[in-house]
Amino acid sequence: MAGLAVNVDHVATLRNIRGDVSYPDPVTAAVLVELAGADGIVVHLREDRRHIHDRDLRILRKVVQTKLILEMASTDEMVGIALEIQPDLVTLVPERREELTTEGGLDLIVQKNEIAETIGTLQHSGIPVSIFIDPDPDQIKLAHQINATMIEIHTGTFCEATTHKQRNQAFSHIVDAAKLARKLRIGVNAGHGLCYNTIKFFKGLNEIDEFSIGHSIVSRAVLVGMERAVKEMLALIKDL
Ligand code: PXP
């Protein structure tokens, strides 16, 4: 059965909107997420610190009981922080300052050597590394070549599809990607844009180890509470 890692970035977004307040605290949210039964906590420490701050990451490292997953760009600054904090998994993502959220996966055709070096450095210090890529067989083969511990399949194109045809096509790419990665013995996570409806498409796709979901769960938590929001997503994932 697949696991669920919950991204609490947007709890920090809500806090930061008011600048000088300390609530809601993403650390408190992470504790509630864990109490509700999730398998891990995800945070993306961005270069511009627009949501998660260094202080959040440091406290989360001490508090998280399940698994702390750090999403980050492959930069010297972030590698230094990861080596110090020692998250349970690093997910390497592309990052552009002007984007609203992560747009698309890493392009290993262009960045293969740089990403391979970052993977080597992190793995050398005992940190497993996942790389966020589009469901493209060439990217998956390159991920395998550069010894990524896992891949996270970018599900954004599938989630944003506006017609049945687009959606079915995007989903079939995800299925093929997950099966190829599994054949190559790479772990498979999936995420970006998943919600309480789109998750249902994954029924019967047993190749996914864990889903990484943030915005839809935090949004529902604002209305019904974090425990209920996480439990409702967990129930859907258990049913897949
Ligand atoms: N996975 C990755 C690599 C991401 O960058 C994000 C967004 O921070 C997510 C998963 C979660 O996406 P969402 O917030 O849309 O559920």
Tab-separated table of C-alpha atoms and ligand atoms in Angstrom:
chain	number	residue	atom	x	y	z
A	1	MET	CA	0.000	0.000	0.000
A	2	ALA	CA	1.281	3.474	-0.887
A	3	GLY	CA	2.191	5.958	1.830
A	4	LEU	CA	1.302	9.615	2.227
A	5	ALA	CA	3.806	12.382	2.921
A	6	VAL	CA	2.177	15.731	3.629
A	7	ASN	CA	3.758	18.992	2.528
A	8	VAL	CA	3.149	21.718	5.132
A	9	ASP	CA	4.666	24.632	3.144
A	10	HIS	CA	1.348	26.399	2.829
A	11	VAL	CA	0.825	26.550	6.560
A	12	ALA	CA	3.959	28.691	6.516
A	13	THR	CA	2.546	30.677	3.581
A	14	LEU	CA	-0.453	31.571	5.746
A	15	ARG	CA	1.805	32.573	8.620
A	16	ASN	CA	4.110	34.666	6.454
A	17	ILE	CA	1.279	36.612	4.817
A	18	ARG	CA	1.082	38.695	8.011
A	19	GLY	CA	4.837	39.155	8.272
A	20	ASP	CA	5.250	39.632	11.976
A	21	VAL	CA	3.139	36.821	13.453
A	22	SER	CA	4.293	33.327	14.412
A	23	TYR	CA	1.051	31.459	13.636
A	24	PRO	CA	-0.014	29.123	12.192
A	25	ASP	CA	3.223	27.277	12.870
A	26	PRO	CA	4.151	24.611	10.286
A	27	VAL	CA	5.766	22.680	13.117
A	28	THR	CA	2.435	22.400	14.954
A	29	ALA	CA	0.820	21.383	11.649
A	30	ALA	CA	3.442	18.665	11.188
A	31	VAL	CA	2.674	17.234	14.632
A	32	LEU	CA	-1.049	17.113	13.792
A	33	VAL	CA	-0.304	15.510	10.401
A	34	GLU	CA	1.697	12.789	12.136
A	35	LEU	CA	-0.965	12.230	14.789
A	36	ALA	CA	-3.486	11.720	11.972
A	37	GLY	CA	-1.360	8.860	10.642
A	38	ALA	CA	0.625	10.255	7.707
A	39	ASP	CA	3.927	8.621	6.820
A	40	GLY	CA	6.086	11.705	6.454
A	41	ILE	CA	6.396	15.479	6.475
A	42	VAL	CA	7.621	17.394	3.428
A	43	VAL	CA	8.950	20.944	3.316
A	44	HIS	CA	10.487	22.897	0.479
A	45	LEU	CA	13.125	25.339	1.662
A	46	ARG	CA	13.230	27.806	-1.217
A	47	GLU	CA	16.055	30.167	-2.007
A	48	ASP	CA	13.757	33.157	-1.310
A	49	ARG	CA	12.343	31.559	1.905
A	50	ARG	CA	8.844	32.498	0.756
A	51	HIS	CA	7.214	29.895	2.982
A	52	ILE	CA	9.408	27.557	5.034
A	53	HIS	CA	12.150	29.301	7.014
A	54	ASP	CA	15.437	27.873	8.268
A	55	ARG	CA	14.034	27.940	11.802
A	56	ASP	CA	11.112	25.711	10.736
A	57	LEU	CA	13.431	23.145	9.211
A	58	ARG	CA	15.676	23.014	12.276
A	59	ILE	CA	12.766	22.503	14.672
A	60	LEU	CA	11.073	20.003	12.360
A	61	ARG	CA	14.247	17.914	12.335
A	62	LYS	CA	13.972	17.616	16.115
A	63	VAL	CA	10.206	17.117	16.263
A	64	VAL	CA	9.239	14.918	13.299
A	65	GLN	CA	8.854	11.301	14.363
A	66	THR	CA	8.021	9.713	11.011
A	67	LYS	CA	10.253	10.938	8.200
A	68	LEU	CA	11.375	14.432	7.233
A	69	ILE	CA	11.632	15.022	3.491
A	70	LEU	CA	13.446	18.142	2.320
A	71	GLU	CA	12.601	19.441	-1.135
A	72	MET	CA	15.346	21.694	-2.417
A	73	ALA	CA	17.170	23.016	-5.431
A	74	SER	CA	20.568	21.612	-6.296
A	75	THR	CA	22.606	24.581	-5.049
A	76	ASP	CA	25.663	24.833	-2.806
A	77	GLU	CA	23.651	26.647	-0.148
A	78	MET	CA	20.938	23.980	-0.008
A	79	VAL	CA	23.393	21.085	-0.107
A	80	GLY	CA	25.182	22.653	2.888
A	81	ILE	CA	21.909	22.930	4.809
A	82	ALA	CA	20.923	19.340	3.956
A	83	LEU	CA	24.279	18.008	5.114
A	84	GLU	CA	23.825	19.804	8.426
A	85	ILE	CA	20.149	18.959	8.990
A	86	GLN	CA	20.326	15.360	7.690
A	87	PRO	CA	16.737	14.925	6.468
A	88	ASP	CA	15.530	11.368	5.917
A	89	LEU	CA	15.188	12.044	2.191
A	90	VAL	CA	16.102	14.936	-0.089
A	91	THR	CA	13.946	15.535	-3.149
A	92	LEU	CA	15.788	17.617	-5.724
A	93	VAL	CA	13.506	19.992	-7.615
A	94	PRO	CA	14.019	22.742	-10.177
A	95	GLU	CA	13.443	26.206	-8.791
A	96	ARG	CA	12.827	29.569	-10.387
A	97	ARG	CA	12.249	32.669	-8.283
A	98	GLU	CA	9.390	33.945	-10.415
A	99	GLU	CA	7.365	30.708	-10.348
A	100	LEU	CA	4.244	30.356	-8.175
A	101	THR	CA	5.109	26.757	-7.360
A	102	THR	CA	7.446	24.131	-8.824
A	103	GLU	CA	6.827	23.975	-12.564
A	104	GLY	CA	7.791	20.729	-14.232
A	105	GLY	CA	10.494	18.258	-13.340
A	106	LEU	CA	14.269	18.498	-13.525
A	107	ASP	CA	15.705	18.105	-17.003
A	108	LEU	CA	18.421	15.493	-16.623
A	109	ILE	CA	19.366	15.789	-20.273
A	110	VAL	CA	20.627	19.293	-19.499
A	111	GLN	CA	21.569	18.940	-15.816
A	112	LYS	CA	22.756	15.353	-15.591
A	113	ASN	CA	26.294	16.057	-14.364
A	114	GLU	CA	25.319	18.690	-11.834
A	115	ILE	CA	22.535	16.557	-10.373
A	116	ALA	CA	24.772	13.476	-10.312
A	117	GLU	CA	27.325	15.417	-8.260
A	118	THR	CA	24.683	16.583	-5.769
A	119	ILE	CA	23.294	13.048	-5.465
A	120	GLY	CA	26.811	11.732	-4.805
A	121	THR	CA	27.532	14.345	-2.112
A	122	LEU	CA	24.251	13.765	-0.277
A	123	GLN	CA	24.358	9.989	-0.537
A	124	HIS	CA	27.962	10.008	0.696
A	125	SER	CA	26.701	11.548	3.936
A	126	GLY	CA	23.960	8.921	4.188
A	127	ILE	CA	21.023	10.914	2.781
A	128	PRO	CA	18.910	9.095	0.155
A	129	VAL	CA	17.997	11.283	-2.812
A	130	SER	CA	14.841	11.426	-4.885
A	131	ILE	CA	14.668	13.484	-8.041
A	132	PHE	CA	11.520	15.163	-9.271
A	133	ILE	CA	11.079	14.435	-12.972
A	134	ASP	CA	8.388	14.375	-15.599
A	135	PRO	CA	6.982	10.959	-16.547
A	136	ASP	CA	9.363	10.635	-19.480
A	137	PRO	CA	11.253	7.368	-20.112
A	138	ASP	CA	14.462	9.198	-21.091
A	139	GLN	CA	14.490	11.098	-17.780
A	140	ILE	CA	13.891	7.887	-15.845
A	141	LYS	CA	16.737	6.070	-17.578
A	142	LEU	CA	19.031	9.007	-16.769
A	143	ALA	CA	17.859	8.995	-13.139
A	144	HIS	CA	18.865	5.348	-13.006
A	145	GLN	CA	22.244	6.092	-14.611
A	146	ILE	CA	23.079	8.748	-12.027
A	147	ASN	CA	22.115	6.449	-9.169
A	148	ALA	CA	19.102	8.326	-7.774
A	149	THR	CA	17.632	6.442	-4.825
A	150	MET	CA	14.126	7.297	-5.967
A	151	ILE	CA	12.249	9.383	-8.451
A	152	GLU	CA	9.212	11.516	-7.760
A	153	ILE	CA	6.983	11.542	-10.808
A	154	HIS	CA	5.599	14.980	-11.570
A	155	THR	CA	1.823	14.603	-11.667
A	156	GLY	CA	1.102	18.257	-12.497
A	157	THR	CA	0.317	17.791	-16.190
A	158	PHE	CA	-2.168	15.047	-15.333
A	159	CYS	CA	-3.814	17.116	-12.576
A	160	GLU	CA	-4.104	20.205	-14.749
A	161	ALA	CA	-5.561	18.404	-17.799
A	162	THR	CA	-8.825	19.942	-18.902
A	163	THR	CA	-10.180	17.228	-21.213
A	164	HIS	CA	-10.652	13.478	-20.746
A	165	LYS	CA	-8.283	12.824	-23.613
A	166	GLN	CA	-5.518	14.970	-22.115
A	167	ARG	CA	-6.030	13.470	-18.702
A	168	ASN	CA	-5.994	9.858	-19.910
A	169	GLN	CA	-2.903	10.512	-21.984
A	170	ALA	CA	-1.091	12.198	-19.089
A	171	PHE	CA	-2.085	9.377	-16.763
A	172	SER	CA	-0.832	6.701	-19.142
A	173	HIS	CA	2.563	8.455	-19.128
A	174	ILE	CA	2.566	8.233	-15.323
A	175	VAL	CA	1.707	4.519	-15.434
A	176	ASP	CA	4.476	3.781	-17.952
A	177	ALA	CA	6.973	5.858	-15.971
A	178	ALA	CA	6.156	4.124	-12.689
A	179	LYS	CA	6.461	0.684	-14.278
A	180	LEU	CA	9.775	1.538	-15.955
A	181	ALA	CA	11.234	2.919	-12.722
A	182	ARG	CA	10.147	-0.173	-10.830
A	183	LYS	CA	11.725	-2.379	-13.506
A	184	LEU	CA	14.965	-0.449	-13.020
A	185	ARG	CA	14.584	-0.962	-9.253
A	186	ILE	CA	14.246	2.716	-8.426
A	187	GLY	CA	11.758	3.777	-5.746
A	188	VAL	CA	8.746	5.717	-7.027
A	189	ASN	CA	7.035	8.658	-5.361
A	190	ALA	CA	4.483	10.870	-7.078
A	191	GLY	CA	3.189	14.346	-6.493
A	192	HIS	CA	2.227	17.859	-7.465
A	193	GLY	CA	-1.318	19.074	-7.809
A	194	LEU	CA	-2.936	15.905	-6.448
A	195	CYS	CA	-6.278	16.382	-4.710
A	196	TYR	CA	-9.105	14.322	-3.245
A	197	ASN	CA	-10.442	13.634	-6.765
A	198	THR	CA	-7.314	13.085	-8.847
A	199	ILE	CA	-5.887	10.623	-6.309
A	200	LYS	CA	-8.695	8.176	-7.219
A	201	PHE	CA	-7.214	7.652	-10.691
A	202	PHE	CA	-4.286	5.810	-9.103
A	203	LYS	CA	-6.427	2.824	-8.183
A	204	GLY	CA	-4.622	-0.356	-9.149
A	205	LEU	CA	-1.275	1.344	-9.814
A	206	ASN	CA	0.787	-0.541	-7.270
A	207	GLU	CA	4.160	0.821	-8.334
A	208	ILE	CA	3.862	4.056	-6.317
A	209	ASP	CA	5.638	3.967	-2.953
A	210	GLU	CA	4.411	7.294	-1.621
A	211	PHE	CA	2.331	10.299	-2.606
A	212	SER	CA	3.557	13.784	-1.735
A	213	ILE	CA	0.580	16.091	-1.286
A	214	GLY	CA	0.398	19.595	0.122
A	215	HIS	CA	-1.943	22.268	-1.168
A	216	SER	CA	-5.171	20.253	-1.295
A	217	ILE	CA	-4.702	18.847	2.218
A	218	VAL	CA	-3.744	22.175	3.817
A	219	SER	CA	-6.678	23.842	2.017
A	220	ARG	CA	-9.130	21.275	3.355
A	221	ALA	CA	-7.550	21.509	6.808
A	222	VAL	CA	-8.435	25.220	6.930
A	223	LEU	CA	-12.101	24.208	6.728
A	224	VAL	CA	-12.341	20.862	8.514
A	225	GLY	CA	-9.175	20.621	10.600
A	226	MET	CA	-5.850	18.936	9.860
A	227	GLU	CA	-6.685	15.575	11.395
A	228	ARG	CA	-9.805	15.113	9.281
A	229	ALA	CA	-8.125	16.406	6.116
A	230	VAL	CA	-5.222	13.956	6.466
A	231	LYS	CA	-7.428	11.032	7.455
A	232	GLU	CA	-9.713	11.583	4.463
A	233	MET	CA	-6.741	11.514	2.091
A	234	LEU	CA	-5.288	8.458	3.841
A	235	ALA	CA	-8.591	6.624	3.434
A	236	LEU	CA	-8.580	7.331	-0.315
A	237	ILE	CA	-4.973	6.157	-0.649
A	238	LYS	CA	-5.655	2.950	1.320
A	239	ASP	CA	-8.518	2.251	-1.057
A	240	LEU	CA	-6.321	2.476	-4.190
B	1	PXP	N1	6.132	17.313	-4.947
B	1	PXP	C1	6.953	18.322	-5.307
B	1	PXP	C2	8.279	17.986	-5.861
B	1	PXP	C3	6.566	19.671	-5.141
B	1	PXP	O1	7.398	20.659	-5.510
B	1	PXP	C4	5.303	19.942	-4.575
B	1	PXP	C5	4.894	21.357	-4.357
B	1	PXP	O2	5.695	21.931	-3.368
B	1	PXP	C6	4.499	18.857	-4.203
B	1	PXP	C7	4.922	17.548	-4.418
B	1	PXP	C8	3.159	19.052	-3.577
B	1	PXP	O3	2.327	19.667	-4.498
B	1	PXP	P1	0.906	20.171	-4.051
B	1	PXP	O4	1.118	21.232	-3.013
B	1	PXP	O5	0.306	20.688	-5.310
B	1	PXP	O6	0.177	18.985	-3.485
